[in-house]
Coordinates of C-alpha atoms in Angstrom, one line a residue:
Chain A
X1 CA 90.9 69.6 30.0
X2 CA 88.8 66.4 29.6
X3 CA 89.2 63.1 31.3
X4 CA 88.5 59.7 29.6
X5 CA 88.8 56.1 30.7
X6 CA 90.1 53.5 28.3
X7 CA 87.7 50.6 29.0
X8 CA 90.1 48.1 27.5
X9 CA 92.6 49.0 30.2
X10 CA 90.4 49.7 33.2
X11 CA 90.3 46.7 35.6
X12 CA 88.3 48.3 38.4
X13 CA 91.1 49.2 40.8
X14 CA 89.1 52.3 41.7
X15 CA 92.0 54.6 42.3
X16 CA 90.3 57.3 40.2
X17 CA 87.1 57.4 42.1
X18 CA 88.9 57.0 45.4
X19 CA 91.2 60.0 44.7
X20 CA 89.0 62.3 42.5
X21 CA 85.4 61.5 43.3
X22 CA 84.2 64.7 41.6
X23 CA 85.5 63.5 38.2
X24 CA 85.0 59.7 38.4
X25 CA 82.4 57.2 39.7
X26 CA 82.1 53.4 39.7
X27 CA 79.8 51.3 37.7
X28 CA 77.9 48.3 39.2
X29 CA 80.9 46.0 38.7
X30 CA 83.5 48.5 40.2
X31 CA 84.9 49.7 36.9
X32 CA 85.7 53.4 36.7
X33 CA 83.3 55.8 34.9
X34 CA 83.8 59.4 33.9
X35 CA 81.3 61.5 35.9
X36 CA 79.2 63.6 33.5
X37 CA 80.8 64.7 30.2
X38 CA 84.3 64.4 31.5
X39 CA 85.1 68.1 31.2
X40 CA 87.3 69.1 34.1
X41 CA 86.0 72.2 35.9
X42 CA 88.3 75.1 36.6
X43 CA 90.6 74.2 39.5
X44 CA 90.0 70.4 38.9
X45 CA 93.1 69.9 36.8
X46 CA 95.2 68.7 39.7
X47 CA 92.6 66.1 40.8
X48 CA 92.6 64.9 37.2
X49 CA 96.3 64.5 37.1
X50 CA 96.4 62.8 40.5
X51 CA 93.9 60.2 39.3
X52 CA 95.7 59.6 36.1
X53 CA 99.1 59.2 37.7
X54 CA 97.8 56.7 40.3
X55 CA 96.0 54.4 37.9
X56 CA 97.9 51.1 38.0
X57 CA 96.6 50.2 34.5
X58 CA 97.3 53.7 33.0
X59 CA 93.7 53.7 31.8
X60 CA 93.0 57.4 32.3
X61 CA 93.5 59.7 29.4
X62 CA 93.8 63.5 29.9
X63 CA 92.8 65.4 26.8
X64 CA 94.3 68.9 27.0
X65 CA 92.1 71.3 25.0
X66 CA 93.8 73.8 22.7
Chain B
X1 CA 60.7 24.4 41.3
X2 CA 63.0 21.4 41.3
X3 CA 65.0 20.5 44.4
X4 CA 68.6 21.5 44.3
X5 CA 70.3 18.1 44.7
X6 CA 73.7 19.1 43.4
X7 CA 75.2 18.9 46.8
X8 CA 73.5 15.8 48.2
X9 CA 76.2 13.6 47.0
X10 CA 79.8 14.7 47.7
X11 CA 80.8 16.2 44.3
X12 CA 84.3 14.7 44.8
X13 CA 83.1 11.1 44.9
X14 CA 83.7 9.1 41.7
X15 CA 86.2 11.8 40.6
X16 CA 89.5 10.3 39.8
X17 CA 92.4 11.7 41.7
X18 CA 93.6 14.3 39.2
X19 CA 96.8 13.2 37.6
X20 CA 98.9 16.2 37.3
X21 CA 102.6 16.2 37.9
X22 CA 104.4 15.7 41.1
X23 CA 108.1 16.4 41.6
X24 CA 110.8 15.9 44.2
X25 CA 110.5 18.2 47.3
X26 CA 113.8 20.1 47.7
X27 CA 114.2 22.1 50.9
X28 CA 117.1 23.6 52.8
X29 CA 119.3 26.7 52.5
X30 CA 119.5 28.4 49.2
X31 CA 122.9 28.3 47.6
X32 CA 122.5 31.2 45.1
X33 CA 119.3 33.1 44.8
X34 CA 119.8 33.6 41.1
X35 CA 119.8 29.9 40.4
X36 CA 118.2 28.2 43.4
X37 CA 115.6 30.6 44.8
X38 CA 112.9 29.5 47.2
X39 CA 110.1 31.6 48.6
X40 CA 109.5 29.3 51.5
X41 CA 112.9 29.3 53.1
X42 CA 113.3 31.3 56.4
X43 CA 115.7 33.9 54.9
X44 CA 113.1 34.9 52.3
X45 CA 110.3 35.0 54.9
X46 CA 112.4 37.2 57.3
X47 CA 113.4 39.8 54.7
X48 CA 112.9 39.2 51.0
X49 CA 113.6 42.8 49.8
X50 CA 117.5 42.7 49.8
X51 CA 117.3 39.4 47.9
X52 CA 114.9 40.9 45.3
X53 CA 117.0 44.1 45.0
X54 CA 120.2 42.1 44.5
X55 CA 118.5 39.9 41.9
X56 CA 117.1 42.9 40.0
X57 CA 120.6 44.2 39.7
X58 CA 122.4 41.1 38.6
X59 CA 119.9 38.5 37.3
X60 CA 116.5 40.1 36.8
X61 CA 114.8 36.8 35.9
X62 CA 116.1 34.3 38.4
X63 CA 115.7 30.6 38.1
X64 CA 115.3 27.6 40.4
X65 CA 115.3 23.8 40.0
X66 CA 113.1 23.5 43.1
X67 CA 109.3 23.0 42.7
X68 CA 110.1 21.2 39.4
X69 CA 111.6 24.4 37.9
X70 CA 110.6 28.0 37.9
X71 CA 111.4 31.7 37.3
X72 CA 111.4 34.8 39.4
X73 CA 111.2 38.1 37.6
X74 CA 112.0 41.1 39.9
X75 CA 111.6 44.1 37.5
X76 CA 108.3 45.9 37.4
X77 CA 108.2 45.7 33.6
X78 CA 108.6 42.0 33.5
X79 CA 106.1 41.3 36.2
X80 CA 103.6 43.6 34.4
X81 CA 104.2 41.9 31.0
X82 CA 103.5 38.5 32.5
X83 CA 100.4 39.6 34.3
X84 CA 99.0 41.0 31.0
X85 CA 100.1 38.0 28.9
X86 CA 97.4 35.4 29.4
X87 CA 98.3 33.9 26.0
X88 CA 101.7 32.5 27.1
X89 CA 101.1 32.3 30.9
X90 CA 98.3 30.3 32.5
X91 CA 96.7 30.7 35.9
X92 CA 95.6 27.0 36.1
X93 CA 97.8 26.9 39.2
X94 CA 98.6 30.0 41.2
X95 CA 100.4 28.6 44.2
X96 CA 104.0 27.5 43.4
X97 CA 104.3 24.1 44.9
X98 CA 105.5 20.6 44.0
X99 CA 102.3 19.7 42.2
X100 CA 101.1 20.9 38.9
X101 CA 97.4 20.2 38.1
X102 CA 96.8 18.6 34.7
X103 CA 96.4 20.8 31.7
X104 CA 92.8 19.9 31.1
X105 CA 91.8 21.6 34.4
X106 CA 92.2 24.9 32.4
X107 CA 90.4 27.2 31.7
X108 CA 88.3 26.8 34.9
X109 CA 91.0 25.7 37.4
X110 CA 90.3 24.5 41.0
X111 CA 89.4 27.9 42.5
X112 CA 87.7 30.1 39.9
X113 CA 88.1 32.8 38.9
X114 CA 91.7 33.3 40.2
X115 CA 92.7 29.9 38.7
X116 CA 90.8 30.6 35.4
X117 CA 92.1 31.6 32.0
X118 CA 90.2 33.5 29.3
X119 CA 87.5 33.3 28.1
X120 CA 85.9 31.5 31.0
X121 CA 87.7 33.8 33.5
X122 CA 85.7 36.8 32.5
X123 CA 82.3 35.2 33.1
X124 CA 83.3 33.6 36.4
X125 CA 84.7 36.9 37.6
X126 CA 81.7 38.9 36.5
X127 CA 79.6 36.8 39.0
X128 CA 81.6 38.1 41.9
X129 CA 82.2 41.8 41.0
X130 CA 78.9 43.3 42.1
X131 CA 79.4 42.0 45.7
X132 CA 82.8 43.6 46.0
X133 CA 82.3 47.2 44.7
X134 CA 83.4 50.1 46.9
X135 CA 79.8 51.0 47.4
X136 CA 78.8 47.5 48.4
X137 CA 81.7 46.9 50.8
X138 CA 81.0 50.3 52.4
X139 CA 77.9 48.7 53.9
X140 CA 80.2 46.6 56.1
X141 CA 82.3 49.4 57.4
X142 CA 80.2 50.2 60.5
X143 CA 80.3 46.5 61.7
X144 CA 84.0 46.3 60.9
X145 CA 84.7 49.4 62.9
X146 CA 82.7 48.2 65.9
X147 CA 84.5 44.8 65.8
X148 CA 87.9 46.6 65.7
X149 CA 86.9 48.6 68.8
X150 CA 85.8 45.4 70.6
X151 CA 89.2 43.8 69.9
X152 CA 91.0 46.8 71.4
X153 CA 88.6 46.8 74.4
X154 CA 90.0 43.3 75.0
X155 CA 93.5 44.8 75.5
X156 CA 92.3 46.5 78.7
X157 CA 95.1 46.4 81.2
X158 CA 97.7 44.8 78.9
X159 CA 101.1 46.4 78.4
X160 CA 102.1 44.1 75.6
X161 CA 99.8 42.7 72.9
X162 CA 100.3 40.6 69.8
X163 CA 99.0 42.8 67.1
X164 CA 99.0 40.0 64.5
X165 CA 97.4 37.4 66.6
X166 CA 95.1 39.5 68.8
X167 CA 94.1 42.2 66.2
X168 CA 95.0 41.9 62.5
X169 CA 94.0 38.3 61.9
X170 CA 90.6 38.6 63.4
X171 CA 89.3 41.5 61.3
X172 CA 89.3 39.8 57.9
X173 CA 88.2 36.5 59.5
X174 CA 85.1 38.1 60.9
X175 CA 84.4 40.0 57.7
X176 CA 84.7 37.0 55.5
X177 CA 82.7 34.8 57.9
X178 CA 79.9 37.4 57.7
X179 CA 80.1 37.7 53.9
X180 CA 80.0 33.9 53.3
X181 CA 77.5 33.3 56.1
X182 CA 79.8 31.0 58.2
X183 CA 79.8 30.8 62.0
X184 CA 82.0 33.5 63.3
X185 CA 83.4 31.2 66.0
X186 CA 85.0 29.1 63.2
X187 CA 87.9 31.6 63.0
X188 CA 90.6 29.2 64.3
X189 CA 89.6 26.7 61.6
X190 CA 90.0 29.4 58.9
X191 CA 93.5 30.0 60.2
X192 CA 94.3 26.3 59.8
X193 CA 92.9 26.3 56.2
X194 CA 95.0 29.4 55.3
X195 CA 98.2 27.9 56.7
X196 CA 97.6 24.6 54.9
X197 CA 96.9 26.2 51.5
X198 CA 99.6 28.8 51.5
X199 CA 102.4 27.8 53.9
X200 CA 102.4 24.0 53.5
X201 CA 103.6 23.9 49.9
X202 CA 106.6 21.7 50.7
X203 CA 104.6 19.1 52.8
X204 CA 104.4 15.6 51.4
X205 CA 101.7 15.4 48.7
X206 CA 99.5 13.0 50.7
X207 CA 99.4 15.5 53.5
X208 CA 98.5 18.4 51.2
X209 CA 95.7 16.4 49.6
X210 CA 94.4 15.5 53.1
X211 CA 94.6 19.2 54.2
X212 CA 92.7 20.4 51.2
X213 CA 90.2 17.6 51.8
X214 CA 89.4 19.1 55.2
X215 CA 88.8 22.5 53.7
X216 CA 86.4 21.1 51.2
X217 CA 84.7 19.0 53.8
X218 CA 84.0 22.1 55.7
X219 CA 82.8 24.0 52.7
X220 CA 80.4 21.2 51.7
X221 CA 79.0 21.2 55.2
X222 CA 78.4 25.0 54.9
X223 CA 76.9 24.6 51.4
X224 CA 74.4 21.9 52.5
X225 CA 73.4 24.1 55.5
X226 CA 72.7 27.0 53.1
X227 CA 70.8 24.7 50.6
X228 CA 68.5 23.8 53.5
X229 CA 68.3 27.3 54.9
X230 CA 69.1 30.0 52.3
X231 CA 70.4 33.3 53.5
X232 CA 71.4 36.7 52.2
X233 CA 75.1 35.9 51.9
X234 CA 77.7 34.9 49.3
X235 CA 77.2 31.2 49.9
X236 CA 73.5 31.3 49.0
X237 CA 74.4 33.7 46.1
X238 CA 76.8 31.2 44.6
X239 CA 74.5 28.3 45.1
X240 CA 71.8 30.2 43.2
X241 CA 74.1 31.8 40.6
X242 CA 73.9 30.8 36.9
X243 CA 76.4 30.8 34.1
X244 CA 75.5 30.1 30.5
X245 CA 71.9 29.4 31.6
X246 CA 72.7 26.8 34.2
X247 CA 73.5 26.6 37.9
X248 CA 77.2 26.4 38.6
X249 CA 79.0 23.1 38.8
X250 CA 79.3 22.0 42.5
X251 CA 83.1 22.1 42.2
X252 CA 82.8 25.7 41.0
X253 CA 80.7 26.8 43.9
X254 CA 83.0 25.2 46.5
X255 CA 86.2 26.3 44.6
X256 CA 85.1 29.9 44.6
X257 CA 84.2 29.7 48.3
X258 CA 87.6 28.3 49.0
X259 CA 89.2 31.2 47.2
X260 CA 87.2 33.8 49.0
X261 CA 87.9 32.3 52.4
X262 CA 91.7 31.8 51.8
X263 CA 92.4 34.9 49.8
X264 CA 90.1 37.1 51.8
X265 CA 91.8 36.4 55.1
X266 CA 95.5 36.0 55.0
X267 CA 96.1 38.9 52.6
X268 CA 94.3 41.6 54.6
X269 CA 95.6 40.2 57.9
X270 CA 99.1 40.6 56.5
X271 CA 98.5 44.1 55.2
X272 CA 97.2 45.3 58.6
X273 CA 100.0 43.6 60.4
X274 CA 102.8 45.0 58.2
X275 CA 101.4 48.5 58.4
X276 CA 101.3 48.3 62.2
X277 CA 104.8 46.8 62.2
X278 CA 106.1 49.7 60.1
X279 CA 104.4 52.3 62.4
X280 CA 105.7 50.5 65.5
X281 CA 109.3 50.8 64.4
X282 CA 109.0 54.3 62.8
X283 CA 107.9 56.7 65.5
X284 CA 108.1 59.7 63.2
X285 CA 105.5 58.2 60.8
X286 CA 103.3 57.1 63.6
X287 CA 103.3 60.5 65.2
X288 CA 102.6 62.2 61.9
X289 CA 99.6 59.9 61.2
X290 CA 98.2 60.5 64.6
X291 CA 98.5 64.2 64.1
X292 CA 97.3 64.2 60.5
X293 CA 94.6 61.4 60.2
X294 CA 93.7 62.8 56.7
X295 CA 97.0 61.4 55.5
X296 CA 96.0 57.8 56.2
X297 CA 94.6 57.0 52.7
X298 CA 97.9 58.1 51.1
X299 CA 100.0 56.4 53.8
X300 CA 98.0 53.2 53.4
X301 CA 98.8 53.0 49.7
X302 CA 102.5 53.4 50.5
X303 CA 102.3 50.5 53.0
X304 CA 100.6 48.4 50.3
X305 CA 103.4 49.3 47.9
X306 CA 106.3 48.7 50.2
X307 CA 104.9 45.7 52.0
X308 CA 102.7 44.2 49.3
X309 CA 101.6 40.9 50.9
X310 CA 100.7 39.0 47.8
X311 CA 102.8 37.1 45.2
X312 CA 101.0 35.1 42.6
X313 CA 102.2 32.3 40.3
X314 CA 101.7 31.3 36.7
X315 CA 102.6 28.3 34.6
X316 CA 104.3 28.7 31.3
X317 CA 102.1 27.4 28.5
X318 CA 104.6 26.3 25.9
X319 CA 108.4 26.3 25.5
X320 CA 109.6 29.8 24.6
X321 CA 112.4 32.2 24.7
X322 CA 111.2 35.1 26.8
X323 CA 113.2 38.2 27.5
X324 CA 116.6 36.4 27.5
X325 CA 115.7 33.2 29.2
X326 CA 114.5 29.8 27.9
X327 CA 111.2 29.0 29.6
X328 CA 109.9 25.4 29.3
X329 CA 106.2 24.4 29.2
X330 CA 104.9 24.0 32.8
X331 CA 107.7 26.0 34.4
X332 CA 106.5 28.1 37.2
X333 CA 106.7 31.9 37.2
X334 CA 106.6 33.4 40.7
X335 CA 104.9 36.7 40.0
X336 CA 106.3 39.0 42.7
X337 CA 104.2 42.1 43.0
X338 CA 106.3 43.0 46.1
X339 CA 109.5 43.0 43.9
X340 CA 107.8 45.0 41.2
X341 CA 106.7 47.5 43.8
X342 CA 110.3 48.2 44.8
X343 CA 111.8 48.6 41.3
X344 CA 113.7 51.9 41.2
X345 CA 112.9 52.1 37.4
X346 CA 109.3 52.5 38.3
X347 CA 109.3 54.3 41.7
X348 CA 111.4 57.2 43.0
X349 CA 113.2 56.3 46.2
X350 CA 111.7 52.8 45.8
X351 CA 113.4 51.4 48.9
X352 CA 112.0 54.1 51.2
X353 CA 108.6 54.2 52.8
X354 CA 107.3 57.7 52.1
X355 CA 103.9 58.1 53.7
X356 CA 102.9 61.1 51.7
X357 CA 104.0 59.7 48.3
X358 CA 101.6 61.3 45.9
X359 CA 102.2 59.3 42.8
X360 CA 101.9 55.6 43.6
X361 CA 101.0 53.3 40.8
X362 CA 101.8 50.2 42.8
X363 CA 100.7 46.7 41.8
X364 CA 99.9 45.3 45.3
X365 CA 96.5 44.1 44.0
X366 CA 97.9 42.8 40.8
X367 CA 97.6 44.1 37.2
X368 CA 95.4 43.1 34.3
X369 CA 92.4 40.8 34.3
X370 CA 93.2 39.1 37.6
X371 CA 93.1 42.4 39.7
X372 CA 92.2 41.3 43.2
X373 CA 88.4 41.1 43.2
X374 CA 88.5 42.0 46.9
X375 CA 90.7 45.1 46.7
X376 CA 87.9 47.5 47.7
X377 CA 87.1 45.3 50.7
X378 CA 90.7 45.0 51.7
X379 CA 91.2 48.7 51.5
X380 CA 88.1 49.3 53.7
X381 CA 89.3 46.8 56.3
X382 CA 92.9 48.2 56.3
X383 CA 91.7 51.8 56.6
X384 CA 89.2 51.0 59.4
X385 CA 91.7 48.8 61.3
X386 CA 94.4 51.5 61.2
X387 CA 92.0 54.3 62.0
X388 CA 90.6 52.5 65.1
X389 CA 94.1 51.4 66.2
X390 CA 95.6 54.9 65.9
X391 CA 92.7 56.5 67.6
X392 CA 92.7 54.1 70.5
X393 CA 96.4 53.2 70.8
X394 CA 98.3 56.3 69.5
X395 CA 101.5 55.4 71.3
X396 CA 103.1 52.0 70.6
X397 CA 106.4 50.4 69.7
X398 CA 108.0 47.0 69.0
X399 CA 108.3 45.1 72.3
X400 CA 111.2 43.1 71.0
X401 CA 112.1 43.2 67.3
X402 CA 113.8 39.8 67.5
X403 CA 110.5 38.1 68.2
X404 CA 108.6 39.3 65.1
X405 CA 107.9 36.4 62.8
X406 CA 106.7 36.5 59.1
X407 CA 104.6 34.0 57.2
X408 CA 106.6 32.2 54.5
X409 CA 105.3 31.6 51.0
X410 CA 103.3 33.7 48.7
X411 CA 101.4 35.7 51.2
X412 CA 103.8 37.5 53.5
X413 CA 102.9 39.4 56.7
X414 CA 103.7 39.3 60.4
X415 CA 102.4 36.3 62.3
X416 CA 103.9 37.3 65.7
X417 CA 104.0 41.0 66.4
X418 CA 104.5 41.9 70.0
X419 CA 103.8 45.6 70.6
X420 CA 104.2 47.6 73.8
X421 CA 101.1 49.7 74.2
X422 CA 101.1 50.6 77.9

């Protein structure tokens, strides 16, 4: 699984980096950033789903790999 | 280097009184909430949720002739659509009152960036964002925590305290005074400014103008003090800030300071108070949070959802048919994030407070480009205020539920909250 942030939707609420700081960070203006390459490590799927399901702007995209 | 003389003269001098539109002030009991709503009547202040739930079921976009005409959507999807639609809805006024500023005040508005429309909005907001990131506000946590402890130290020996007056209100007042570089002892004046701006919407226009004049007199005094003696705070930052290669207009500097002062205080004060009110009347939740402090971040989001303090307003730009109603140019829209947050179409068991609610896509800090710029600061203050309270005062309850009072208007929270702590 990979996480992505749609920069057109993100407004900097910061729920992703509050809830799942291993997967997301903030930039200098508070907008969410994917940490590293966005690949969710084994066992991190739940954290990715929690972040996505709490984003008020629905800006987080989960890409399930085949 | 040239001397900064922007604030030597009062920037309001020589400005014509803005024309705008005033309308008849209508007060008194509401006949039917679907056709005559008012967010400043006591029934709404005391408990708006049954009213909102009723409207969502029978008339999801309610109307009023008060305030010169306005609409109240109560479904999440409608509130979200309006928050995202800056093409049809303007932020040139965001407090629903009996006065509409003239159209040419857009896109800046009186208190940028909350009163600004695109494209100016983006640039004015960008100036503020770096000071309000989670990382930046974390630097204030230690001082906020020490201050909360000092407030509780002041309860020594008391059996009953007013958690709104003696605790909640002081925390954001102190934090905002520190951030803006204002004297901390001016807290009582801040309270007056907040009440004038947000609760006095049905006062006669002359009174409202005089009240806002007092706020801007105070801000100009602070600005001049900072021009003479620059400091590492937001006031000096705004005085020095540049947009489009120039220093900001004096009215922009003062307007943004007014916004930070008003919106930074009343909102967080309300969120802290409402959370303590809930815990005081719900012993099971209080006991669980004392036993499981790790649950607080999740519980806090639920308090923000269920008791969202802030409602915004918009003005309709042009006549249009919108989702079944005929909106007219300059009609108000009361953008109720609290109502959106209790829409059962968006939240399971929307009317229940569930402190371990895992999925909570609430809109307490707004949606879209006007997301509360201070949301990270508010969350830090709310968390620290509740952590310190629960650590120091783990057992408490309402002293007398009938004496709890709530602020009317667009920022709602307890203003009197007597708690038995001894």
